[in-house]
Amino acid sequence: MTSSAVNQHREKRPAKLRRALWGAVALLLLAPLVAMQFTNEVNWTLADFVVFGCLLAITGLACELAVRKIHDQRWRIGALLVIAIGFLLAWAQGAVGIFG
């Protein structure tokens, strides 16, 4: 395998990961909309969708930046875990106000 072929293979891997990441973001944003069709317990306003969309976009961009800039696999996984924990804490704070 030539170095050109290796570089092309390496470039395809982040593209697949990027598509999977943004697909997951879209599915997460659609989940409350679908739930609203089946139950009255989920009652989101436009503002809720905007805030959640911004939170997802910031998290997605942080994950994408980590994947692009961190080349050591262990550090990359650590950074993605920190980003995921930050997302979950921000989401929980917005949903139920766990801090204060």
PDB file of N, CA and C in Angstrom:
ATOM      1  N   MET A   1       0.852  -1.175   0.000  1.00  0.00           N
ATOM      2  CA  MET A   1       0.000   0.000   0.000  1.00  0.00           C
ATOM      3  C   MET A   1       0.896   1.236   0.000  1.00  0.00           C
ATOM      4  N   THR A   2       0.677   2.133  -0.918  1.00  0.00           N
ATOM      5  CA  THR A   2       1.504   3.326  -1.007  1.00  0.00           C
ATOM      6  C   THR A   2       1.100   4.318   0.067  1.00  0.00           C
ATOM      7  N   SER A   3       1.964   5.312   0.296  1.00  0.00           N
ATOM      8  CA  SER A   3       1.656   6.317   1.325  1.00  0.00           C
ATOM      9  C   SER A   3       0.436   7.143   0.927  1.00  0.00           C
ATOM     10  N   SER A   4       0.217   7.323  -0.356  1.00  0.00           N
ATOM     11  CA  SER A   4      -0.968   8.047  -0.820  1.00  0.00           C
ATOM     12  C   SER A   4      -2.240   7.283  -0.464  1.00  0.00           C
ATOM     13  N   ALA A   5      -2.217   5.970  -0.659  1.00  0.00           N
ATOM     14  CA  ALA A   5      -3.386   5.145  -0.331  1.00  0.00           C
ATOM     15  C   ALA A   5      -3.634   5.123   1.167  1.00  0.00           C
ATOM     16  N   VAL A   6      -2.560   5.102   1.962  1.00  0.00           N
ATOM     17  CA  VAL A   6      -2.697   5.121   3.413  1.00  0.00           C
ATOM     18  C   VAL A   6      -3.316   6.436   3.850  1.00  0.00           C
ATOM     19  N   ASN A   7      -2.864   7.543   3.283  1.00  0.00           N
ATOM     20  CA  ASN A   7      -3.416   8.850   3.639  1.00  0.00           C
ATOM     21  C   ASN A   7      -4.888   8.950   3.257  1.00  0.00           C
ATOM     22  N   GLN A   8      -5.268   8.403   2.114  1.00  0.00           N
ATOM     23  CA  GLN A   8      -6.671   8.429   1.714  1.00  0.00           C
ATOM     24  C   GLN A   8      -7.516   7.588   2.663  1.00  0.00           C
ATOM     25  N   HIS A   9      -6.989   6.442   3.103  1.00  0.00           N
ATOM     26  CA  HIS A   9      -7.712   5.599   4.054  1.00  0.00           C
ATOM     27  C   HIS A   9      -7.896   6.328   5.378  1.00  0.00           C
ATOM     28  N   ARG A  10      -6.867   7.034   5.842  1.00  0.00           N
ATOM     29  CA  ARG A  10      -6.961   7.791   7.090  1.00  0.00           C
ATOM     30  C   ARG A  10      -7.960   8.929   6.981  1.00  0.00           C
ATOM     31  N   GLU A  11      -8.079   9.540   5.814  1.00  0.00           N
ATOM     32  CA  GLU A  11      -9.017  10.637   5.627  1.00  0.00           C
ATOM     33  C   GLU A  11     -10.457  10.143   5.603  1.00  0.00           C
ATOM     34  N   LYS A  12     -10.706   8.913   5.152  1.00  0.00           N
ATOM     35  CA  LYS A  12     -12.062   8.377   5.098  1.00  0.00           C
ATOM     36  C   LYS A  12     -12.592   8.059   6.483  1.00  0.00           C
ATOM     37  N   ARG A  13     -11.727   7.615   7.378  1.00  0.00           N
ATOM     38  CA  ARG A  13     -12.153   7.228   8.719  1.00  0.00           C
ATOM     39  C   ARG A  13     -12.773   8.399   9.473  1.00  0.00           C
ATOM     40  N   PRO A  14     -12.145   9.583   9.536  1.00  0.00           N
ATOM     41  CA  PRO A  14     -12.794  10.702  10.216  1.00  0.00           C
ATOM     42  C   PRO A  14     -14.087  11.145   9.533  1.00  0.00           C
ATOM     43  N   ALA A  15     -14.170  10.996   8.217  1.00  0.00           N
ATOM     44  CA  ALA A  15     -15.397  11.374   7.518  1.00  0.00           C
ATOM     45  C   ALA A  15     -16.552  10.479   7.946  1.00  0.00           C
ATOM     46  N   LYS A  16     -16.300   9.188   8.097  1.00  0.00           N
ATOM     47  CA  LYS A  16     -17.337   8.273   8.566  1.00  0.00           C
ATOM     48  C   LYS A  16     -17.731   8.599   9.997  1.00  0.00           C
ATOM     49  N   LEU A  17     -16.743   8.872  10.822  1.00  0.00           N
ATOM     50  CA  LEU A  17     -17.013   9.233  12.212  1.00  0.00           C
ATOM     51  C   LEU A  17     -17.801  10.537  12.294  1.00  0.00           C
ATOM     52  N   ARG A  18     -17.449  11.474  11.441  1.00  0.00           N
ATOM     53  CA  ARG A  18     -18.138  12.774  11.414  1.00  0.00           C
ATOM     54  C   ARG A  18     -19.610  12.590  11.023  1.00  0.00           C
ATOM     55  N   ARG A  19     -19.867  11.781  10.017  1.00  0.00           N
ATOM     56  CA  ARG A  19     -21.259  11.532   9.608  1.00  0.00           C
ATOM     57  C   ARG A  19     -22.041  10.837  10.716  1.00  0.00           C
ATOM     58  N   ALA A  20     -21.416   9.881  11.383  1.00  0.00           N
ATOM     59  CA  ALA A  20     -22.082   9.178  12.484  1.00  0.00           C
ATOM     60  C   ALA A  20     -22.374  10.132  13.637  1.00  0.00           C
ATOM     61  N   LEU A  21     -21.427  11.003  13.940  1.00  0.00           N
ATOM     62  CA  LEU A  21     -21.607  11.967  15.022  1.00  0.00           C
ATOM     63  C   LEU A  21     -22.763  12.907  14.732  1.00  0.00           C
ATOM     64  N   TRP A  22     -22.789  13.505  13.557  1.00  0.00           N
ATOM     65  CA  TRP A  22     -23.850  14.465  13.244  1.00  0.00           C
ATOM     66  C   TRP A  22     -25.192  13.764  13.027  1.00  0.00           C
ATOM     67  N   GLY A  23     -25.165  12.513  12.602  1.00  0.00           N
ATOM     68  CA  GLY A  23     -26.406  11.738  12.523  1.00  0.00           C
ATOM     69  C   GLY A  23     -26.981  11.481  13.909  1.00  0.00           C
ATOM     70  N   ALA A  24     -26.109  11.172  14.873  1.00  0.00           N
ATOM     71  CA  ALA A  24     -26.552  10.981  16.259  1.00  0.00           C
ATOM     72  C   ALA A  24     -27.105  12.279  16.834  1.00  0.00           C
ATOM     73  N   VAL A  25     -26.481  13.407  16.503  1.00  0.00           N
ATOM     74  CA  VAL A  25     -26.978  14.709  16.961  1.00  0.00           C
ATOM     75  C   VAL A  25     -28.385  14.954  16.417  1.00  0.00           C
ATOM     76  N   ALA A  26     -28.591  14.672  15.147  1.00  0.00           N
ATOM     77  CA  ALA A  26     -29.914  14.880  14.547  1.00  0.00           C
ATOM     78  C   ALA A  26     -30.960  13.968  15.184  1.00  0.00           C
ATOM     79  N   LEU A  27     -30.596  12.710  15.435  1.00  0.00           N
ATOM     80  CA  LEU A  27     -31.534  11.783  16.070  1.00  0.00           C
ATOM     81  C   LEU A  27     -31.885  12.224  17.490  1.00  0.00           C
ATOM     82  N   LEU A  28     -30.900  12.710  18.234  1.00  0.00           N
ATOM     83  CA  LEU A  28     -31.175  13.196  19.589  1.00  0.00           C
ATOM     84  C   LEU A  28     -32.107  14.403  19.571  1.00  0.00           C
ATOM     85  N   LEU A  29     -31.943  15.253  18.593  1.00  0.00           N
ATOM     86  CA  LEU A  29     -32.804  16.432  18.496  1.00  0.00           C
ATOM     87  C   LEU A  29     -34.214  16.048  18.055  1.00  0.00           C
ATOM     88  N   LEU A  30     -34.345  14.993  17.281  1.00  0.00           N
ATOM     89  CA  LEU A  30     -35.664  14.545  16.830  1.00  0.00           C
ATOM     90  C   LEU A  30     -36.415  13.732  17.887  1.00  0.00           C
ATOM     91  N   ALA A  31     -35.699  13.150  18.841  1.00  0.00           N
ATOM     92  CA  ALA A  31     -36.339  12.281  19.839  1.00  0.00           C
ATOM     93  C   ALA A  31     -37.458  12.981  20.611  1.00  0.00           C
ATOM     94  N   PRO A  32     -37.275  14.204  21.136  1.00  0.00           N
ATOM     95  CA  PRO A  32     -38.383  14.854  21.844  1.00  0.00           C
ATOM     96  C   PRO A  32     -39.551  15.191  20.915  1.00  0.00           C
ATOM     97  N   LEU A  33     -39.250  15.528  19.672  1.00  0.00           N
ATOM     98  CA  LEU A  33     -40.319  15.832  18.721  1.00  0.00           C
ATOM     99  C   LEU A  33     -41.190  14.597  18.469  1.00  0.00           C
ATOM    100  N   VAL A  34     -40.560  13.453  18.326  1.00  0.00           N
ATOM    101  CA  VAL A  34     -41.301  12.210  18.134  1.00  0.00           C
ATOM    102  C   VAL A  34     -42.078  11.864  19.403  1.00  0.00           C
ATOM    103  N   ALA A  35     -41.438  12.029  20.565  1.00  0.00           N
ATOM    104  CA  ALA A  35     -42.107  11.721  21.834  1.00  0.00           C
ATOM    105  C   ALA A  35     -43.333  12.606  22.047  1.00  0.00           C
ATOM    106  N   MET A  36     -43.276  13.840  21.590  1.00  0.00           N
ATOM    107  CA  MET A  36     -44.416  14.747  21.742  1.00  0.00           C
ATOM    108  C   MET A  36     -45.634  14.264  20.955  1.00  0.00           C
ATOM    109  N   GLN A  37     -45.415  13.469  19.931  1.00  0.00           N
ATOM    110  CA  GLN A  37     -46.521  12.969  19.124  1.00  0.00           C
ATOM    111  C   GLN A  37     -47.286  11.843  19.828  1.00  0.00           C
ATOM    112  N   PHE A  38     -46.633  11.206  20.806  1.00  0.00           N
ATOM    113  CA  PHE A  38     -47.221  10.032  21.444  1.00  0.00           C
ATOM    114  C   PHE A  38     -47.645  10.245  22.892  1.00  0.00           C
ATOM    115  N   THR A  39     -47.167  11.304  23.537  1.00  0.00           N
ATOM    116  CA  THR A  39     -47.502  11.522  24.939  1.00  0.00           C
ATOM    117  C   THR A  39     -47.606  13.016  25.230  1.00  0.00           C
ATOM    118  N   ASN A  40     -48.419  13.347  26.209  1.00  0.00           N
ATOM    119  CA  ASN A  40     -48.542  14.732  26.631  1.00  0.00           C
ATOM    120  C   ASN A  40     -47.520  15.100  27.708  1.00  0.00           C
ATOM    121  N   GLU A  41     -46.765  14.129  28.190  1.00  0.00           N
ATOM    122  CA  GLU A  41     -45.770  14.380  29.223  1.00  0.00           C
ATOM    123  C   GLU A  41     -44.547  15.097  28.672  1.00  0.00           C
ATOM    124  N   VAL A  42     -44.297  14.997  27.396  1.00  0.00           N
ATOM    125  CA  VAL A  42     -43.200  15.732  26.751  1.00  0.00           C
ATOM    126  C   VAL A  42     -43.831  16.929  26.060  1.00  0.00           C
ATOM    127  N   ASN A  43     -43.530  18.116  26.564  1.00  0.00           N
ATOM    128  CA  ASN A  43     -44.133  19.333  26.038  1.00  0.00           C
ATOM    129  C   ASN A  43     -43.044  20.386  25.857  1.00  0.00           C
ATOM    130  N   TRP A  44     -42.337  20.307  24.750  1.00  0.00           N
ATOM    131  CA  TRP A  44     -41.247  21.235  24.490  1.00  0.00           C
ATOM    132  C   TRP A  44     -41.745  22.407  23.661  1.00  0.00           C
ATOM    133  N   THR A  45     -41.175  23.569  23.936  1.00  0.00           N
ATOM    134  CA  THR A  45     -41.454  24.755  23.133  1.00  0.00           C
ATOM    135  C   THR A  45     -40.322  24.935  22.125  1.00  0.00           C
ATOM    136  N   LEU A  46     -40.477  25.923  21.264  1.00  0.00           N
ATOM    137  CA  LEU A  46     -39.413  26.224  20.298  1.00  0.00           C
ATOM    138  C   LEU A  46     -38.111  26.566  21.016  1.00  0.00           C
ATOM    139  N   ALA A  47     -38.217  27.294  22.120  1.00  0.00           N
ATOM    140  CA  ALA A  47     -37.023  27.672  22.882  1.00  0.00           C
ATOM    141  C   ALA A  47     -36.294  26.433  23.415  1.00  0.00           C
ATOM    142  N   ASP A  48     -37.038  25.428  23.851  1.00  0.00           N
ATOM    143  CA  ASP A  48     -36.415  24.192  24.327  1.00  0.00           C
ATOM    144  C   ASP A  48     -35.614  23.522  23.219  1.00  0.00           C
ATOM    145  N   PHE A  49     -36.196  23.477  22.026  1.00  0.00           N
ATOM    146  CA  PHE A  49     -35.493  22.867  20.896  1.00  0.00           C
ATOM    147  C   PHE A  49     -34.256  23.677  20.504  1.00  0.00           C
ATOM    148  N   VAL A  50     -34.347  24.992  20.570  1.00  0.00           N
ATOM    149  CA  VAL A  50     -33.202  25.844  20.235  1.00  0.00           C
ATOM    150  C   VAL A  50     -32.078  25.636  21.236  1.00  0.00           C
ATOM    151  N   VAL A  51     -32.408  25.634  22.530  1.00  0.00           N
ATOM    152  CA  VAL A  51     -31.378  25.448  23.560  1.00  0.00           C
ATOM    153  C   VAL A  51     -30.742  24.067  23.434  1.00  0.00           C
ATOM    154  N   PHE A  52     -31.567  23.042  23.257  1.00  0.00           N
ATOM    155  CA  PHE A  52     -31.040  21.684  23.121  1.00  0.00           C
ATOM    156  C   PHE A  52     -30.211  21.551  21.843  1.00  0.00           C
ATOM    157  N   GLY A  53     -30.662  22.188  20.765  1.00  0.00           N
ATOM    158  CA  GLY A  53     -29.905  22.169  19.516  1.00  0.00           C
ATOM    159  C   GLY A  53     -28.549  22.833  19.670  1.00  0.00           C
ATOM    160  N   CYS A  54     -28.510  23.958  20.377  1.00  0.00           N
ATOM    161  CA  CYS A  54     -27.229  24.637  20.628  1.00  0.00           C
ATOM    162  C   CYS A  54     -26.312  23.769  21.482  1.00  0.00           C
ATOM    163  N   LEU A  55     -26.872  23.149  22.514  1.00  0.00           N
ATOM    164  CA  LEU A  55     -26.083  22.268  23.367  1.00  0.00           C
ATOM    165  C   LEU A  55     -25.522  21.096  22.562  1.00  0.00           C
ATOM    166  N   LEU A  56     -26.345  20.516  21.711  1.00  0.00           N
ATOM    167  CA  LEU A  56     -25.880  19.420  20.864  1.00  0.00           C
ATOM    168  C   LEU A  56     -24.834  19.886  19.853  1.00  0.00           C
ATOM    169  N   ALA A  57     -25.040  21.062  19.278  1.00  0.00           N
ATOM    170  CA  ALA A  57     -24.083  21.579  18.290  1.00  0.00           C
ATOM    171  C   ALA A  57     -22.732  21.859  18.934  1.00  0.00           C
ATOM    172  N   ILE A  58     -22.744  22.468  20.106  1.00  0.00           N
ATOM    173  CA  ILE A  58     -21.486  22.756  20.809  1.00  0.00           C
ATOM    174  C   ILE A  58     -20.778  21.453  21.164  1.00  0.00           C
ATOM    175  N   THR A  59     -21.531  20.484  21.642  1.00  0.00           N
ATOM    176  CA  THR A  59     -20.947  19.190  21.981  1.00  0.00           C
ATOM    177  C   THR A  59     -20.408  18.493  20.739  1.00  0.00           C
ATOM    178  N   GLY A  60     -21.169  18.520  19.663  1.00  0.00           N
ATOM    179  CA  GLY A  60     -20.713  17.906  18.419  1.00  0.00           C
ATOM    180  C   GLY A  60     -19.456  18.555  17.870  1.00  0.00           C
ATOM    181  N   LEU A  61     -19.411  19.879  17.911  1.00  0.00           N
ATOM    182  CA  LEU A  61     -18.220  20.581  17.436  1.00  0.00           C
ATOM    183  C   LEU A  61     -17.009  20.288  18.320  1.00  0.00           C
ATOM    184  N   ALA A  62     -17.227  20.201  19.628  1.00  0.00           N
ATOM    185  CA  ALA A  62     -16.118  19.865  20.531  1.00  0.00           C
ATOM    186  C   ALA A  62     -15.606  18.455  20.258  1.00  0.00           C
ATOM    187  N   CYS A  63     -16.515  17.518  20.012  1.00  0.00           N
ATOM    188  CA  CYS A  63     -16.098  16.143  19.684  1.00  0.00           C
ATOM    189  C   CYS A  63     -15.334  16.105  18.366  1.00  0.00           C
ATOM    190  N   GLU A  64     -15.832  16.824  17.393  1.00  0.00           N
ATOM    191  CA  GLU A  64     -15.158  16.841  16.099  1.00  0.00           C
ATOM    192  C   GLU A  64     -13.762  17.462  16.212  1.00  0.00           C
ATOM    193  N   LEU A  65     -13.646  18.530  16.984  1.00  0.00           N
ATOM    194  CA  LEU A  65     -12.347  19.157  17.201  1.00  0.00           C
ATOM    195  C   LEU A  65     -11.395  18.202  17.908  1.00  0.00           C
ATOM    196  N   ALA A  66     -11.895  17.485  18.905  1.00  0.00           N
ATOM    197  CA  ALA A  66     -11.053  16.522  19.621  1.00  0.00           C
ATOM    198  C   ALA A  66     -10.574  15.412  18.697  1.00  0.00           C
ATOM    199  N   VAL A  67     -11.466  14.911  17.847  1.00  0.00           N
ATOM    200  CA  VAL A  67     -11.090  13.839  16.930  1.00  0.00           C
ATOM    201  C   VAL A  67     -10.055  14.328  15.918  1.00  0.00           C
ATOM    202  N   ARG A  68     -10.197  15.558  15.471  1.00  0.00           N
ATOM    203  CA  ARG A  68      -9.258  16.081  14.470  1.00  0.00           C
ATOM    204  C   ARG A  68      -7.889  16.426  15.051  1.00  0.00           C
ATOM    205  N   LYS A  69      -7.873  16.986  16.255  1.00  0.00           N
ATOM    206  CA  LYS A  69      -6.629  17.530  16.790  1.00  0.00           C
ATOM    207  C   LYS A  69      -5.844  16.592  17.693  1.00  0.00           C
ATOM    208  N   ILE A  70      -6.512  15.632  18.328  1.00  0.00           N
ATOM    209  CA  ILE A  70      -5.829  14.733  19.253  1.00  0.00           C
ATOM    210  C   ILE A  70      -5.544  13.423  18.529  1.00  0.00           C
ATOM    211  N   HIS A  71      -4.273  13.116  18.396  1.00  0.00           N
ATOM    212  CA  HIS A  71      -3.881  11.948  17.608  1.00  0.00           C
ATOM    213  C   HIS A  71      -3.638  10.703  18.459  1.00  0.00           C
ATOM    214  N   ASP A  72      -3.318  10.875  19.733  1.00  0.00           N
ATOM    215  CA  ASP A  72      -3.131   9.735  20.625  1.00  0.00           C
ATOM    216  C   ASP A  72      -4.502   9.190  21.022  1.00  0.00           C
ATOM    217  N   GLN A  73      -4.712   7.912  20.773  1.00  0.00           N
ATOM    218  CA  GLN A  73      -6.028   7.298  20.980  1.00  0.00           C
ATOM    219  C   GLN A  73      -6.504   7.431  22.429  1.00  0.00           C
ATOM    220  N   ARG A  74      -5.604   7.247  23.400  1.00  0.00           N
ATOM    221  CA  ARG A  74      -6.009   7.332  24.810  1.00  0.00           C
ATOM    222  C   ARG A  74      -6.452   8.735  25.175  1.00  0.00           C
ATOM    223  N   TRP A  75      -5.728   9.737  24.726  1.00  0.00           N
ATOM    224  CA  TRP A  75      -6.099  11.124  25.015  1.00  0.00           C
ATOM    225  C   TRP A  75      -7.405  11.488  24.307  1.00  0.00           C
ATOM    226  N   ARG A  76      -7.578  10.976  23.111  1.00  0.00           N
ATOM    227  CA  ARG A  76      -8.808  11.252  22.349  1.00  0.00           C
ATOM    228  C   ARG A  76     -10.027  10.682  23.078  1.00  0.00           C
ATOM    229  N   ILE A  77      -9.921   9.440  23.536  1.00  0.00           N
ATOM    230  CA  ILE A  77     -11.028   8.827  24.269  1.00  0.00           C
ATOM    231  C   ILE A  77     -11.295   9.598  25.553  1.00  0.00           C
ATOM    232  N   GLY A  78     -10.245   9.994  26.249  1.00  0.00           N
ATOM    233  CA  GLY A  78     -10.407  10.787  27.471  1.00  0.00           C
ATOM    234  C   GLY A  78     -11.105  12.107  27.206  1.00  0.00           C
ATOM    235  N   ALA A  79     -10.697  12.780  26.143  1.00  0.00           N
ATOM    236  CA  ALA A  79     -11.324  14.061  25.798  1.00  0.00           C
ATOM    237  C   ALA A  79     -12.794  13.875  25.440  1.00  0.00           C
ATOM    238  N   LEU A  80     -13.104  12.826  24.688  1.00  0.00           N
ATOM    239  CA  LEU A  80     -14.497  12.564  24.326  1.00  0.00           C
ATOM    240  C   LEU A  80     -15.338  12.222  25.549  1.00  0.00           C
ATOM    241  N   LEU A  81     -14.759  11.511  26.516  1.00  0.00           N
ATOM    242  CA  LEU A  81     -15.483  11.223  27.756  1.00  0.00           C
ATOM    243  C   LEU A  81     -15.754  12.497  28.553  1.00  0.00           C
ATOM    244  N   VAL A  82     -14.763  13.375  28.628  1.00  0.00           N
ATOM    245  CA  VAL A  82     -14.952  14.646  29.332  1.00  0.00           C
ATOM    246  C   VAL A  82     -16.035  15.474  28.646  1.00  0.00           C
ATOM    247  N   ILE A  83     -16.030  15.506  27.334  1.00  0.00           N
ATOM    248  CA  ILE A  83     -17.057  16.245  26.588  1.00  0.00           C
ATOM    249  C   ILE A  83     -18.435  15.638  26.841  1.00  0.00           C
ATOM    250  N   ALA A  84     -18.527  14.313  26.834  1.00  0.00           N
ATOM    251  CA  ALA A  84     -19.811  13.637  27.070  1.00  0.00           C
ATOM    252  C   ALA A  84     -20.320  13.902  28.485  1.00  0.00           C
ATOM    253  N   ILE A  85     -19.441  13.859  29.461  1.00  0.00           N
ATOM    254  CA  ILE A  85     -19.845  14.138  30.842  1.00  0.00           C
ATOM    255  C   ILE A  85     -20.293  15.586  30.979  1.00  0.00           C
ATOM    256  N   GLY A  86     -19.573  16.496  30.341  1.00  0.00           N
ATOM    257  CA  GLY A  86     -19.984  17.905  30.362  1.00  0.00           C
ATOM    258  C   GLY A  86     -21.362  18.096  29.736  1.00  0.00           C
ATOM    259  N   PHE A  87     -21.607  17.408  28.625  1.00  0.00           N
ATOM    260  CA  PHE A  87     -22.921  17.475  27.982  1.00  0.00           C
ATOM    261  C   PHE A  87     -24.011  16.966  28.913  1.00  0.00           C
ATOM    262  N   LEU A  88     -23.775  15.816  29.538  1.00  0.00           N
ATOM    263  CA  LEU A  88     -24.784  15.236  30.425  1.00  0.00           C
ATOM    264  C   LEU A  88     -25.048  16.123  31.640  1.00  0.00           C
ATOM    265  N   LEU A  89     -24.003  16.723  32.194  1.00  0.00           N
ATOM    266  CA  LEU A  89     -24.194  17.623  33.329  1.00  0.00           C
ATOM    267  C   LEU A  89     -24.966  18.878  32.927  1.00  0.00           C
ATOM    268  N   ALA A  90     -24.651  19.436  31.778  1.00  0.00           N
ATOM    269  CA  ALA A  90     -25.381  20.621  31.300  1.00  0.00           C
ATOM    270  C   ALA A  90     -26.836  20.278  31.009  1.00  0.00           C
ATOM    271  N   TRP A  91     -27.063  19.113  30.434  1.00  0.00           N
ATOM    272  CA  TRP A  91     -28.417  18.670  30.124  1.00  0.00           C
ATOM    273  C   TRP A  91     -29.218  18.460  31.412  1.00  0.00           C
ATOM    274  N   ALA A  92     -28.605  17.796  32.395  1.00  0.00           N
ATOM    275  CA  ALA A  92     -29.293  17.556  33.673  1.00  0.00           C
ATOM    276  C   ALA A  92     -29.579  18.866  34.388  1.00  0.00           C
ATOM    277  N   GLN A  93     -28.645  19.796  34.345  1.00  0.00           N
ATOM    278  CA  GLN A  93     -28.872  21.102  34.976  1.00  0.00           C
ATOM    279  C   GLN A  93     -30.015  21.820  34.306  1.00  0.00           C
ATOM    280  N   GLY A  94     -30.074  21.781  33.009  1.00  0.00           N
ATOM    281  CA  GLY A  94     -31.163  22.437  32.301  1.00  0.00           C
ATOM    282  C   GLY A  94     -32.509  21.776  32.527  1.00  0.00           C
ATOM    283  N   ALA A  95     -32.505  20.445  32.691  1.00  0.00           N
ATOM    284  CA  ALA A  95     -33.757  19.716  32.856  1.00  0.00           C
ATOM    285  C   ALA A  95     -34.328  19.815  34.266  1.00  0.00           C
ATOM    286  N   VAL A  96     -33.477  19.594  35.267  1.00  0.00           N
ATOM    287  CA  VAL A  96     -33.991  19.522  36.637  1.00  0.00           C
ATOM    288  C   VAL A  96     -33.288  20.428  37.619  1.00  0.00           C
ATOM    289  N   GLY A  97     -32.223  21.117  37.207  1.00  0.00           N
ATOM    290  CA  GLY A  97     -31.521  22.034  38.097  1.00  0.00           C
ATOM    291  C   GLY A  97     -30.831  21.310  39.251  1.00  0.00           C
ATOM    292  N   ILE A  98     -29.911  20.402  38.947  1.00  0.00           N
ATOM    293  CA  ILE A  98     -29.274  19.615  39.999  1.00  0.00           C
ATOM    294  C   ILE A  98     -28.270  20.416  40.823  1.00  0.00           C
ATOM    295  N   PHE A  99     -27.802  21.537  40.306  1.00  0.00           N
ATOM    296  CA  PHE A  99     -26.837  22.354  41.044  1.00  0.00           C
ATOM    297  C   PHE A  99     -27.533  23.612  41.531  1.00  0.00           C
ATOM    298  N   GLY A 100     -27.950  23.597  42.770  1.00  0.00           N
ATOM    299  CA  GLY A 100     -28.556  24.796  43.374  1.00  0.00           C
ATOM    300  C   GLY A 100     -29.956  24.896  43.019  1.00  0.00           C
TER     301      GLY A 100
END
